Structures are given as C-alpha cells and as structure tokens.
mmCIF file of C-alpha atoms and ligand atoms in Angstrom:
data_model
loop_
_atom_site.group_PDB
_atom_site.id
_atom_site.type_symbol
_atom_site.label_atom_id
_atom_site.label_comp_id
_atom_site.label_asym_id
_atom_site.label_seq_id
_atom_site.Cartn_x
_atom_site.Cartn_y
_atom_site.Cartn_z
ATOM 1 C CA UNK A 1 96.146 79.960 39.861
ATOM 2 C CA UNK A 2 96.073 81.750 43.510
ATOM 3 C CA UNK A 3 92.900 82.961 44.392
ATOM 4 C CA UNK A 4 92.960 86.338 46.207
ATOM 5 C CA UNK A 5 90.419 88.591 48.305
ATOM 6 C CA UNK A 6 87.516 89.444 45.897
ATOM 7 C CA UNK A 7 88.100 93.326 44.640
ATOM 8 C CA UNK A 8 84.035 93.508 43.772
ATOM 9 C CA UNK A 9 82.875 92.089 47.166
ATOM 10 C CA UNK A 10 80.925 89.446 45.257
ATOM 11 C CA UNK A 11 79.871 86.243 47.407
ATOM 12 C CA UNK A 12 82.655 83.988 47.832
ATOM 13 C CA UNK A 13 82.048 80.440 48.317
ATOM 14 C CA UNK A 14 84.464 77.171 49.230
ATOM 15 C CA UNK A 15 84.311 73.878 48.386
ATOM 16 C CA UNK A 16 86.924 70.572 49.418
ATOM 17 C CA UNK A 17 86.964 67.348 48.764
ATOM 18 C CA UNK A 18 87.758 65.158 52.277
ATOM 19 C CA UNK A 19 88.415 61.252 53.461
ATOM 20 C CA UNK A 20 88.081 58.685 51.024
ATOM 21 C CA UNK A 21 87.735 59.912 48.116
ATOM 22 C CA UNK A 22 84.621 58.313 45.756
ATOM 23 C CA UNK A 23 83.597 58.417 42.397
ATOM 24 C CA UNK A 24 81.278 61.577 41.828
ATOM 25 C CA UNK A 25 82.932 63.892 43.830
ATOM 26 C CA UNK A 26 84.243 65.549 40.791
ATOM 27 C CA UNK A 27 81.147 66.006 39.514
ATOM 28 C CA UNK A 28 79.730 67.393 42.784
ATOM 29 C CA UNK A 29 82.673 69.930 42.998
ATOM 30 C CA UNK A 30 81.140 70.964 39.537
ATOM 31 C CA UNK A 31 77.864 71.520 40.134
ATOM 32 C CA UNK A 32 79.097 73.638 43.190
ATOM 33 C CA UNK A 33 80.833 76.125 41.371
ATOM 34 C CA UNK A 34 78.763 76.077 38.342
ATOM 35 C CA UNK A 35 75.774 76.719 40.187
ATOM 36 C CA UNK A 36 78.027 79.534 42.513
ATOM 37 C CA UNK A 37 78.929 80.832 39.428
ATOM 38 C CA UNK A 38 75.068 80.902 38.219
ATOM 39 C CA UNK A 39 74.305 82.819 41.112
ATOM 40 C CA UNK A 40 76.751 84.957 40.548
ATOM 41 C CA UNK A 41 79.245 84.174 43.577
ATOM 42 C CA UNK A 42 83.498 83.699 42.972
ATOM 43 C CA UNK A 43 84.321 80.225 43.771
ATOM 44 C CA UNK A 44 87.391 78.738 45.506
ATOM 45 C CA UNK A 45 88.565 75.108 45.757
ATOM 46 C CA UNK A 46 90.865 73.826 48.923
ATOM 47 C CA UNK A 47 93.165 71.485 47.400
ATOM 48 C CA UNK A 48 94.021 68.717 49.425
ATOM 49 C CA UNK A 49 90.445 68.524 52.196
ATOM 50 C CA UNK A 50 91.130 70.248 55.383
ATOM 51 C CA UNK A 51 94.724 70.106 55.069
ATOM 52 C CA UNK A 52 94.975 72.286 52.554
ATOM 53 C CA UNK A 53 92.641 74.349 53.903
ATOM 54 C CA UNK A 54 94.731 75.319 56.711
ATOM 55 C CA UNK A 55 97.664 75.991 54.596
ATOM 56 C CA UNK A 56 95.665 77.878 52.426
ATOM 57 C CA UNK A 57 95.935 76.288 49.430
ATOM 58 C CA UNK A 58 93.877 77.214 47.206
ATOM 59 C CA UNK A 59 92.580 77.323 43.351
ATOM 60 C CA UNK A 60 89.892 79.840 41.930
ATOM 61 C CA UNK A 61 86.908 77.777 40.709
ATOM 62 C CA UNK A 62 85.951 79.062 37.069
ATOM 63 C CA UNK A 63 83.779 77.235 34.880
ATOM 64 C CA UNK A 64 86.080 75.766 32.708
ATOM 65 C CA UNK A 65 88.427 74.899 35.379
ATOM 66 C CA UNK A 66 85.463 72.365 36.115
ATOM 67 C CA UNK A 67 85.407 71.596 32.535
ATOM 68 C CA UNK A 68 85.778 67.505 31.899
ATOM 69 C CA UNK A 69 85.609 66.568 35.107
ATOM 70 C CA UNK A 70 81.840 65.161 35.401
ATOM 71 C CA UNK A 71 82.543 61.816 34.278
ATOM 72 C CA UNK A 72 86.507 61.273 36.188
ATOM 73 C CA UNK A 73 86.668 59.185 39.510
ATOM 74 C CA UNK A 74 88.807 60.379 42.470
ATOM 75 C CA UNK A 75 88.919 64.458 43.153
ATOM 76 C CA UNK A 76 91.032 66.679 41.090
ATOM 77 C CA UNK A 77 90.932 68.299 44.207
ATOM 78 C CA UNK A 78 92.459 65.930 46.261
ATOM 79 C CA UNK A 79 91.453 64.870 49.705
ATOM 80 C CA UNK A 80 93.209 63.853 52.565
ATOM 81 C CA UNK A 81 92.744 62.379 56.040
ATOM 82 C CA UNK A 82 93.856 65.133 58.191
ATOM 83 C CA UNK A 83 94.950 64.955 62.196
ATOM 84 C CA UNK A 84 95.671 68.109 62.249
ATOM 85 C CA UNK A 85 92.564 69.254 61.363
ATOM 86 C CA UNK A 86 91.183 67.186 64.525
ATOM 87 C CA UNK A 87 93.051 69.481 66.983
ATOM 88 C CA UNK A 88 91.680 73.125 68.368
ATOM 89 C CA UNK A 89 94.665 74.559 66.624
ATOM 90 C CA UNK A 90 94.161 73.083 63.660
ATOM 91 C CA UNK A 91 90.435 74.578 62.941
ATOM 92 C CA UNK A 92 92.212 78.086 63.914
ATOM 93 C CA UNK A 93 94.214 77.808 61.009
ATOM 94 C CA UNK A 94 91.403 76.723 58.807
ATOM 95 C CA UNK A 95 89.020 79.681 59.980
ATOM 96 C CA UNK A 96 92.115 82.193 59.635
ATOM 97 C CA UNK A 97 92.635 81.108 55.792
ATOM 98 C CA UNK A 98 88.787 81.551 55.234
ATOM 99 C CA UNK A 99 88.983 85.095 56.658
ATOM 100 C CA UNK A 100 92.249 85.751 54.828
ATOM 101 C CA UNK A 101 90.473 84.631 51.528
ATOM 102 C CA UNK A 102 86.907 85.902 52.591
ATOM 103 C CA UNK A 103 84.935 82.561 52.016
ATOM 104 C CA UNK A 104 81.672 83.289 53.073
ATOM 105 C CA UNK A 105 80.128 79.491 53.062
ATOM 106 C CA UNK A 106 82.098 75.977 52.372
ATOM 107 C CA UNK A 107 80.460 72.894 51.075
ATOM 108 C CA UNK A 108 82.311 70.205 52.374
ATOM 109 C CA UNK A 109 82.236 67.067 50.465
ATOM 110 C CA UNK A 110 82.795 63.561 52.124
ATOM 111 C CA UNK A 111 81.781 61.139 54.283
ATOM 112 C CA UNK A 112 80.881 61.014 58.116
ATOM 113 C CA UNK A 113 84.130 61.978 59.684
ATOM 114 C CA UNK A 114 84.334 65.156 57.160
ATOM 115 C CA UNK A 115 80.626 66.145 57.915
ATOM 116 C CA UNK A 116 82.006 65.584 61.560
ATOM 117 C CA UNK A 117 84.809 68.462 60.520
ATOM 118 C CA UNK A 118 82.513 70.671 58.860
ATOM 119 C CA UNK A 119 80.449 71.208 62.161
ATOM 120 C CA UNK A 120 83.323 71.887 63.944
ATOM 121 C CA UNK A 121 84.035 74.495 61.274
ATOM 122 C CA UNK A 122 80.217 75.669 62.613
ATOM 123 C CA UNK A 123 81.170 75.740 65.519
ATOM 124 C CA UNK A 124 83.910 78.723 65.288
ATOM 125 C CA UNK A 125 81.131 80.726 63.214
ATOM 126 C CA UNK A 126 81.816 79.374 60.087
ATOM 127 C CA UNK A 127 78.806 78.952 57.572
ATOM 128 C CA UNK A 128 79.028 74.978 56.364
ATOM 129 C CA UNK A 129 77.109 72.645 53.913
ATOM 130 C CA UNK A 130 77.820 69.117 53.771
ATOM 131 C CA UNK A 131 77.192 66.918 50.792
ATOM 132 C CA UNK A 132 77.410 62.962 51.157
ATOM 133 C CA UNK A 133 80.139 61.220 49.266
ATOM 134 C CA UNK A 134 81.549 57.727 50.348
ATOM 135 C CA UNK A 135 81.452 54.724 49.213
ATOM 136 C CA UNK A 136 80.818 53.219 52.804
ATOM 137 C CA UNK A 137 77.215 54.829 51.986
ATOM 138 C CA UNK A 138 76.680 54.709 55.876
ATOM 139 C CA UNK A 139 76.301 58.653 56.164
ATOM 140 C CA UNK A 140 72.984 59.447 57.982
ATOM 141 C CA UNK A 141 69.563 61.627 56.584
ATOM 142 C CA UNK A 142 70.587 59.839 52.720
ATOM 143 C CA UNK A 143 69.452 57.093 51.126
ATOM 144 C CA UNK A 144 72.774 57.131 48.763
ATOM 145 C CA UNK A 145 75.830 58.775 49.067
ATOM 146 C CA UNK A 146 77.798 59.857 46.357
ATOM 147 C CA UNK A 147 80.569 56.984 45.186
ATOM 148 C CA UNK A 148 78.464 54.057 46.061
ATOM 149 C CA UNK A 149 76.578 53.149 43.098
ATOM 150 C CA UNK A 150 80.178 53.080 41.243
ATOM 151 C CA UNK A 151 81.619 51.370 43.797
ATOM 152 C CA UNK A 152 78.682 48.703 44.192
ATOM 153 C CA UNK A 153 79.090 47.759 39.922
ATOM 154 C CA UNK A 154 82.376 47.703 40.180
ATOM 155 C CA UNK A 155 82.035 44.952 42.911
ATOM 156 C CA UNK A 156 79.252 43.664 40.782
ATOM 157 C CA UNK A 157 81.341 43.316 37.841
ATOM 158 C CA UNK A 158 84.390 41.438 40.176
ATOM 159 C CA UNK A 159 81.738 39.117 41.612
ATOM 160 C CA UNK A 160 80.409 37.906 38.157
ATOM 161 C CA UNK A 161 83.789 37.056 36.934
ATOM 162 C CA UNK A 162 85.020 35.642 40.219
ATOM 163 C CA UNK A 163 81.464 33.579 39.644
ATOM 164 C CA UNK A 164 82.707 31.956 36.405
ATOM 165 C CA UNK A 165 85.648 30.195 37.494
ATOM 166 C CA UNK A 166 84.466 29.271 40.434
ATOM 167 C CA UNK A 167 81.663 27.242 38.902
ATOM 168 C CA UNK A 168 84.533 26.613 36.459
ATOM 169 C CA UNK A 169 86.608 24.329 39.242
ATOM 170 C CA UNK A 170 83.784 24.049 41.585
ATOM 171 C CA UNK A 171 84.901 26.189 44.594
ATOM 172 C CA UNK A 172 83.937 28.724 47.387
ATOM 173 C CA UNK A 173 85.408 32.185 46.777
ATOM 174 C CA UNK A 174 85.464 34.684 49.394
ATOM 175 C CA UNK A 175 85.262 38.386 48.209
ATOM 176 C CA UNK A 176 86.484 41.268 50.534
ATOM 177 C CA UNK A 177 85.156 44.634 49.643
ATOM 178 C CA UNK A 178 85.768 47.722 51.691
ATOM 179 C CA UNK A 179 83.575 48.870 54.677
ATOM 180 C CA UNK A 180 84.892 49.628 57.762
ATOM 181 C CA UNK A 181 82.329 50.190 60.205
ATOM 182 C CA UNK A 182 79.854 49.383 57.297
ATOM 183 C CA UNK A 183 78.474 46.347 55.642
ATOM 184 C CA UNK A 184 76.113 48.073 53.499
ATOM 185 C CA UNK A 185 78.304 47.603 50.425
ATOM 186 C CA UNK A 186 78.794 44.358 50.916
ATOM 187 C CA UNK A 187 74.924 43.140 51.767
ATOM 188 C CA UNK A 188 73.743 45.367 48.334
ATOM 189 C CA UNK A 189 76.534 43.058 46.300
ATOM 190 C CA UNK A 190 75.870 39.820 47.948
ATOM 191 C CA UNK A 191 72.010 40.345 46.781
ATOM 192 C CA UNK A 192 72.347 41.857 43.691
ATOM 193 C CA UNK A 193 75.192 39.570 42.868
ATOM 194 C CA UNK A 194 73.861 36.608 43.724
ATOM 195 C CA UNK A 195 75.915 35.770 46.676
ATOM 196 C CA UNK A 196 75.526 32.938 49.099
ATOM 197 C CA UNK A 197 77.198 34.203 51.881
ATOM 198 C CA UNK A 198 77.668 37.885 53.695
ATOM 199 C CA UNK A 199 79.272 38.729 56.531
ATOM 200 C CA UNK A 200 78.805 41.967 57.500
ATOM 201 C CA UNK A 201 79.700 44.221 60.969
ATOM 202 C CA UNK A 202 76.574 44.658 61.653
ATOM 203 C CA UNK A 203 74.815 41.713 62.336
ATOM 204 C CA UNK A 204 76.619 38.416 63.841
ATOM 205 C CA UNK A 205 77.433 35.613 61.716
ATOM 206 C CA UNK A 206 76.726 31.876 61.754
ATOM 207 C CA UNK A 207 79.311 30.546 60.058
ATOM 208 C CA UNK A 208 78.805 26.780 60.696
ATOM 209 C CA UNK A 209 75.096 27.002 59.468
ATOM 210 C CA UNK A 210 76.417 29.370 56.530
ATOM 211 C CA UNK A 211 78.932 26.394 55.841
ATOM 212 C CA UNK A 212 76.410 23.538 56.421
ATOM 213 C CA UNK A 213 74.080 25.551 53.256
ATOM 214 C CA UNK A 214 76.606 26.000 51.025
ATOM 215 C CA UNK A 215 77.527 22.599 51.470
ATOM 216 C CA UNK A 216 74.189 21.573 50.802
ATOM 217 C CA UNK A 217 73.640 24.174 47.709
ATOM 218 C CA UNK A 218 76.465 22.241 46.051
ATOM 219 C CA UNK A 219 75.092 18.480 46.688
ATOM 220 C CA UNK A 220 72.096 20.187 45.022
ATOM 221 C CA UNK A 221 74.399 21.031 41.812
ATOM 222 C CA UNK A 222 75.698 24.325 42.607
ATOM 223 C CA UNK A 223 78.288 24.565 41.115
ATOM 224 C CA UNK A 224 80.122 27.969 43.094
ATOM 225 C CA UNK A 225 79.402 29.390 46.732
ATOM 226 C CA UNK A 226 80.243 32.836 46.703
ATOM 227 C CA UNK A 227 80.575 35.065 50.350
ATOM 228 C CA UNK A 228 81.243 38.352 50.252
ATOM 229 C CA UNK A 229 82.519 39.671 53.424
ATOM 230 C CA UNK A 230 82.792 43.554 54.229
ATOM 231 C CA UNK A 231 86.226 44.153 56.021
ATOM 232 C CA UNK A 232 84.813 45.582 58.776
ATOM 233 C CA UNK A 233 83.277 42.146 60.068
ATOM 234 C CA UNK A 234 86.431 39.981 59.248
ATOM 235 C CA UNK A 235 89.238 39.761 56.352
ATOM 236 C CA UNK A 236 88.795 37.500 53.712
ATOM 237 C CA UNK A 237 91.236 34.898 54.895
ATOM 238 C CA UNK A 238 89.317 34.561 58.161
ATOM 239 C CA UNK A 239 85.785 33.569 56.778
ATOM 240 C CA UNK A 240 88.113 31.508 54.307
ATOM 241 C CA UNK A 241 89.275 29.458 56.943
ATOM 242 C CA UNK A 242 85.879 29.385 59.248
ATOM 243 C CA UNK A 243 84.574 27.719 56.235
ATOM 244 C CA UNK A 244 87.191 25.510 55.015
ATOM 245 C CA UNK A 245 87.214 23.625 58.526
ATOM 246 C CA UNK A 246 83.244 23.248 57.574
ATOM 247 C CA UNK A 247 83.160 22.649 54.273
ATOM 248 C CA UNK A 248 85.237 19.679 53.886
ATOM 249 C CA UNK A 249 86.780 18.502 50.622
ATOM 250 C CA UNK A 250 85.703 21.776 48.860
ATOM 251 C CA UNK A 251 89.031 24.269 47.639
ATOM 252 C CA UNK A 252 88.288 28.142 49.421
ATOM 253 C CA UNK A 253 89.631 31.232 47.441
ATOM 254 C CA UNK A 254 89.976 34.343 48.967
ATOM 255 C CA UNK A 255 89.501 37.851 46.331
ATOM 256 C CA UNK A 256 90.358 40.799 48.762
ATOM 257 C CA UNK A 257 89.048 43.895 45.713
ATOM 258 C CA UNK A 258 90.825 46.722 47.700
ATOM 259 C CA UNK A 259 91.094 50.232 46.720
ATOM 260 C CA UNK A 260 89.823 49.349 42.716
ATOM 261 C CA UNK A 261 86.515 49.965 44.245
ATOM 262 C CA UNK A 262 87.463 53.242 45.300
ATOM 263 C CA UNK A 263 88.311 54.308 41.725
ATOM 264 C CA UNK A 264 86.580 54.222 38.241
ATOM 265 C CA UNK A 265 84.312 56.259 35.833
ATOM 266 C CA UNK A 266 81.232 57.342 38.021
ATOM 267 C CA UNK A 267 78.270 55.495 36.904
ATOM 268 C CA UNK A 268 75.206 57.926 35.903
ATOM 269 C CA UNK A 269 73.250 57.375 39.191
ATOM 270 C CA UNK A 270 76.233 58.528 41.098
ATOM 271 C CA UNK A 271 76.581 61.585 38.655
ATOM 272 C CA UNK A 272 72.994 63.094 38.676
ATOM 273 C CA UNK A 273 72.649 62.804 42.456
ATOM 274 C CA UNK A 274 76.090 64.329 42.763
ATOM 275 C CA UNK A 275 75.259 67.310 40.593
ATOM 276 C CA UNK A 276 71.760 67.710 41.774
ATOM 277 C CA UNK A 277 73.296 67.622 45.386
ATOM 278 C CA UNK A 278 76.210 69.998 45.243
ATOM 279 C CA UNK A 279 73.815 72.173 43.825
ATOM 280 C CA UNK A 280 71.300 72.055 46.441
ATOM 281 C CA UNK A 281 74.258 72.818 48.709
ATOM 282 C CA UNK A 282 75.080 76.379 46.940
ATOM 283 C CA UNK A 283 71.550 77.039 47.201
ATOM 284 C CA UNK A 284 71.417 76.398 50.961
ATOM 285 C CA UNK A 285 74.184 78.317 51.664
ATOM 286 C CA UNK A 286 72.559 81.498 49.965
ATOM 287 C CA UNK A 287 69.559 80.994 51.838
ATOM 288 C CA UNK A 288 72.036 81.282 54.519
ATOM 289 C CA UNK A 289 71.100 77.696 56.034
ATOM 290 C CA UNK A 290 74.104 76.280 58.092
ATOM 291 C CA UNK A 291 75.099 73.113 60.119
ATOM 292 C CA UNK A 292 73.123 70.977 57.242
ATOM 293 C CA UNK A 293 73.767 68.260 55.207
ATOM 294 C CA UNK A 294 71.684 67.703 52.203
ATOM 295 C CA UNK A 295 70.853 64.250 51.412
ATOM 296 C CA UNK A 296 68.730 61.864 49.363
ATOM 297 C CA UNK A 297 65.452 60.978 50.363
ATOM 298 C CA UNK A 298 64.174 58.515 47.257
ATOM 299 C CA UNK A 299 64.080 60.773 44.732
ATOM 300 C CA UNK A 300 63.527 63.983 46.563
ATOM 301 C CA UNK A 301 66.282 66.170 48.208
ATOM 302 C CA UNK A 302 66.138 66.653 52.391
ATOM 303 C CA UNK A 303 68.712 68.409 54.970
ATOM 304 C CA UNK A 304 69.167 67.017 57.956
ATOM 305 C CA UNK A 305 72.118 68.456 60.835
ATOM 306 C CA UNK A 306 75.940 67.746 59.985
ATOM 307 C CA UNK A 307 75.951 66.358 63.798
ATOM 308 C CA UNK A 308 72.898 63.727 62.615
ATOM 309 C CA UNK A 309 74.429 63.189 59.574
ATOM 310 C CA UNK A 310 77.802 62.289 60.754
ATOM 311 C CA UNK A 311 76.959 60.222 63.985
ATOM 312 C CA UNK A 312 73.881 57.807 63.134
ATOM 313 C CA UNK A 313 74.583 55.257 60.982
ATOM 314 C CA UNK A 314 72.600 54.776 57.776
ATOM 315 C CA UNK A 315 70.899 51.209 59.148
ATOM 316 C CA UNK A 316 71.352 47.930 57.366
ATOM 317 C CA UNK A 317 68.027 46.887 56.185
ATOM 318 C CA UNK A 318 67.283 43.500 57.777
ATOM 319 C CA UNK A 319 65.048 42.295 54.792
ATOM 320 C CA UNK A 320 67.872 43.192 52.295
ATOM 321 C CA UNK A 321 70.146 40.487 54.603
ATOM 322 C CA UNK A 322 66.969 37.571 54.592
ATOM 323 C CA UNK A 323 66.603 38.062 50.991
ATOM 324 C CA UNK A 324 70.765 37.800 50.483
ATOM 325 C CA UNK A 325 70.123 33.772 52.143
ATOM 326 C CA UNK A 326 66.843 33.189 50.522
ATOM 327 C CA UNK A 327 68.386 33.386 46.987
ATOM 328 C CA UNK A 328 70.698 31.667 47.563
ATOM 329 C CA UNK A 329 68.576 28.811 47.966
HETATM 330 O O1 LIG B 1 85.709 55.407 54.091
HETATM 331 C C1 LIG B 1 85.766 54.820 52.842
HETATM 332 C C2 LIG B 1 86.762 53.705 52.809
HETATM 333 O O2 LIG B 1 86.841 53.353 51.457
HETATM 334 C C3 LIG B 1 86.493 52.498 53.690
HETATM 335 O O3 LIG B 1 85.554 51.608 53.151
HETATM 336 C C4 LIG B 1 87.854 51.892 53.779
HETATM 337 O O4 LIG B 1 87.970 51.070 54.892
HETATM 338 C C5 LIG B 1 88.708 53.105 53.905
HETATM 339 O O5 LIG B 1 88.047 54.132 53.209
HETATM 340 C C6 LIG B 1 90.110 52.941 53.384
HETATM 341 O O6 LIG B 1 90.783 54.132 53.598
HETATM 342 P P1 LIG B 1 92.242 54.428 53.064
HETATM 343 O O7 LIG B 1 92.186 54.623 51.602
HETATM 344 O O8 LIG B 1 92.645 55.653 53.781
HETATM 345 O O9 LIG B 1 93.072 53.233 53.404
#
C-alpha cells in the first residue's frame, strides 16, 4: 500500500530501519507507529533505510500492519547500507520525498553511522529522532542498544556448546563474534560465558602471557580454554595461530559465529527497551525536540545529540575486562 499526502492535514510521522539490522527493531518500528497512531498522527514506513527513502518508497504504518511483528528478528522494513545517501545529492532526494509525502518528523532507527545520517537529515531542516539499535552496542548517551541482548545469548548459547566438546577432547577454541570497531560484545560473552581469553579492539593484547595461563589453567585440570575474539581486534584464525605457537601440544579450533548473531527471536530485554524507546521517540518529536537520540540510562530514559550519539564510543569498561581474566582463574 502507497502512502499519499494526508487529505485531513493530520501529523505525519516517518520511521526506517538503517545499517545492520538487529533483533528488536521490529518491535521499535511498532511502538513508533502505535504510539503515532495513539497520538493521533498518520504513520509512514521507508522501506529499505535511506535508500528507500530517496526513492520514495514507502508503506502507510497502520496498526495492524505492525501486527506480529514484536517478537520477529531482522526489520520487515528492511535496511540497507546506503552510499548514496552519504553524498549532498543524495540527502536532496531524501528531503524532496519527505516534502512530497509531508513527513513532518522521522525516527531513524540504527546504529552510529545511521544516527550520523539522521543529523545530516537535521541539517537540511528536517525534524529527526534517533533510536539505538545495533548489536555492536557501541552507540553513545545508552547503556544498551537495541539487538544486543539477543545477540549477546545467542553468543552465550554458541559458547556453552562450543564449551562441551572442547572439554570433551581437551582443546582451545577460538570464537569470533562480530564487532567491528567494538569489542563490547565480545568482553560481555567472554565474562558471562566463562571465557578465558578476549581479545578485543580496544585494548592491546598479550597473547604470550594469555597463552602461558591457559597453559597453566589446563596443568591445573581445565579441561577447555575458550577466547573469544571480537573481529575488529583480529579474525579467529589469527589468535588461533598466536596461540598454537604458545601453547604447545594442545589442538586450537577456530568457531567464526557470523551473521547468526545478527538474527533470532528478540529476547524480552531487547523488546521492552525497544518499545519503551521508539515510543519515547514519537513523543519527542511532538514536543518538537530535534537532533536527539534517546537512549538508556539504567533503567531511566535520557536524550543526548545525534552528533554525540553517533561519534563517541560507548567505552569498554576496564573492570568488566579484569574480571573476564580473574575467572578464569
Ligand atoms: O554494525 C553491526 C555489524 O553487525 C558489525 O558487528 C559487523 O561487523 C557488521 O555489522 C557486518 O555488516 P554486514 O552485514 O553489512 O556485513
């Protein structure tokens, strides 16, 4: 179904999903136009992130349109990573199909480089929100983004079976999870997973004094040494190796999880923050805030600027990365 310009002049709000997508977003995109709809406003969705919102396309947000999606991973949206979009001409379009469709505010739903497009949107007069979702949870001004608690059992649940046959053969497996720029998904599996190892971008790694442990944990009747490594620091197969040539006589898997972490049944933490979040969002917007991100502060809600939110990194929590070692003792 095409949306079209609104015959009663009621409020017209925009939502799109953008980047990677993560699990949660449906349920954001939800509580956006349920809570539009609430407050009396016509909702449209842009199909496809940015790209389709400068080719316009477009599909009117009703309440049952939104109907079954809370609990679905990915966006029934769909996203994309748009150049395009990057470019001066490329924002034209996107401000010529709001005017052509007369959204009055967007919530744009994503992770840093999509907050990133959102103020650009700003800055040709358009009226943004931005709502955290990535698995990467690295946005800035949240404690959580939407996706990550999904993503982080779902690497959970790989670690603990990778965990029984390694103590099954006695060996060191090496588990790549996704992360960029970001090791924050890896350091929250490697502690509450129980791993012996992380290697993450953001802070250097020993890996002959991570090797010379492990080898020690097993003389002390370990029986596995797990590392998880975010891809952003190294691949798999390079830790693999730094250890093998320390860890002599001991057989080194590598367990690269991929895009399976990207996918999946949101998990209710992911679900309530998304819904209480894309709500916030609508709200903002008719307050007629702009530039702003709403995030997560513990339990409370907090805005903070798209530019803050898309440029400083959510910091990795040095205690979190003692703890990971002294566990693993
Ligand atoms: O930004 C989220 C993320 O999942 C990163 O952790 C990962 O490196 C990247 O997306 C993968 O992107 P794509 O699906 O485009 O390959």
């Amino acid at each position: 179904m095409r949306a079209t310009a609104d015959p009663e002049s009621r409020r017209t709000i925009g939502v799109l999903t953008s980047g990677g997508d993560s699990p949660g977003m449906n349920a954001a995109v939800r509580a956006v136009a349920r809570r539009a709809i609430f407050k009396q406003c016509r909702v449209i969705g842009f199909n496809w992130g940015f790209r389709g919102l400068m080719e316009g396309d477009v599909i009117a947000l009703e309440s049952r349109t939104v109907g079954g999606v809370l609990d679905r991973g990915g966006t029934f949206l769909g996203t994309s990573r748009s150049k395009e979009f990057a470019t001066a001409a490329g924002q034209r379009r996107a401000v010529a199909t709001l005017d052509r469709f007369g959204v009055q505010g967007l919530v744009v739903i994503g992770g840093d480089g999509s907050l990133a497009g959102g103020h650009a949107l700003v800055e040709q007069g358009v009226q943004v929100v931005g709502v955290p979702a990535t698995i990467d949870n690295d946005v800035g001004g949240t404690d959580v983004s939407i996706g990550f608690d999904t993503a982080l059992n779902t690497v959970l649940d790989a670690i603990f079976r990778i965990r029984d046959t390694a103590s099954a053969l006695e060996r060191v497996f090496v588990v790549e999870v996704m992360g960029r720029t970001s090791g924050q998904l890896a350091l929250a599996a490697a502690v509450a997973g129980g791993a012996d190892i992380v290697v993450i971008p953001e802070i250097p790694w020993d890996h002959v004094g991570a090797a010379r442990d492990a080898l020690a944990g097993h003389r002390n009747g370990k029986m596995h040494t797990i590392a998880v490594v975010a891809e952003g620091a190294a691949s798999g197969e390079e830790v693999a190796r730094l250890l093998s040539a320390h860890m002599p006589g001991m057989d080194v898997k590598v367990s690269v999880l991929g895009h399976l972490q990207r996918g999946g049944r949101p998990t209710g933490v992911d679900r309530l923050a998304a819904s209480r979040l894309g709500a916030k969002a609508v709200d903002l917007l008719l307050d007629g805030m702009t530039d702003v991100m709403v995030g997560m502060d513990g339990p409370n809600l907090q805005t903070v600027s798209l530019t803050y939110a898309a440029s400083q990194k959510s910091a990795i929590n040095p205690e979190l990365y003692q703890l990971c070692r002294v566990l693993a003792l």
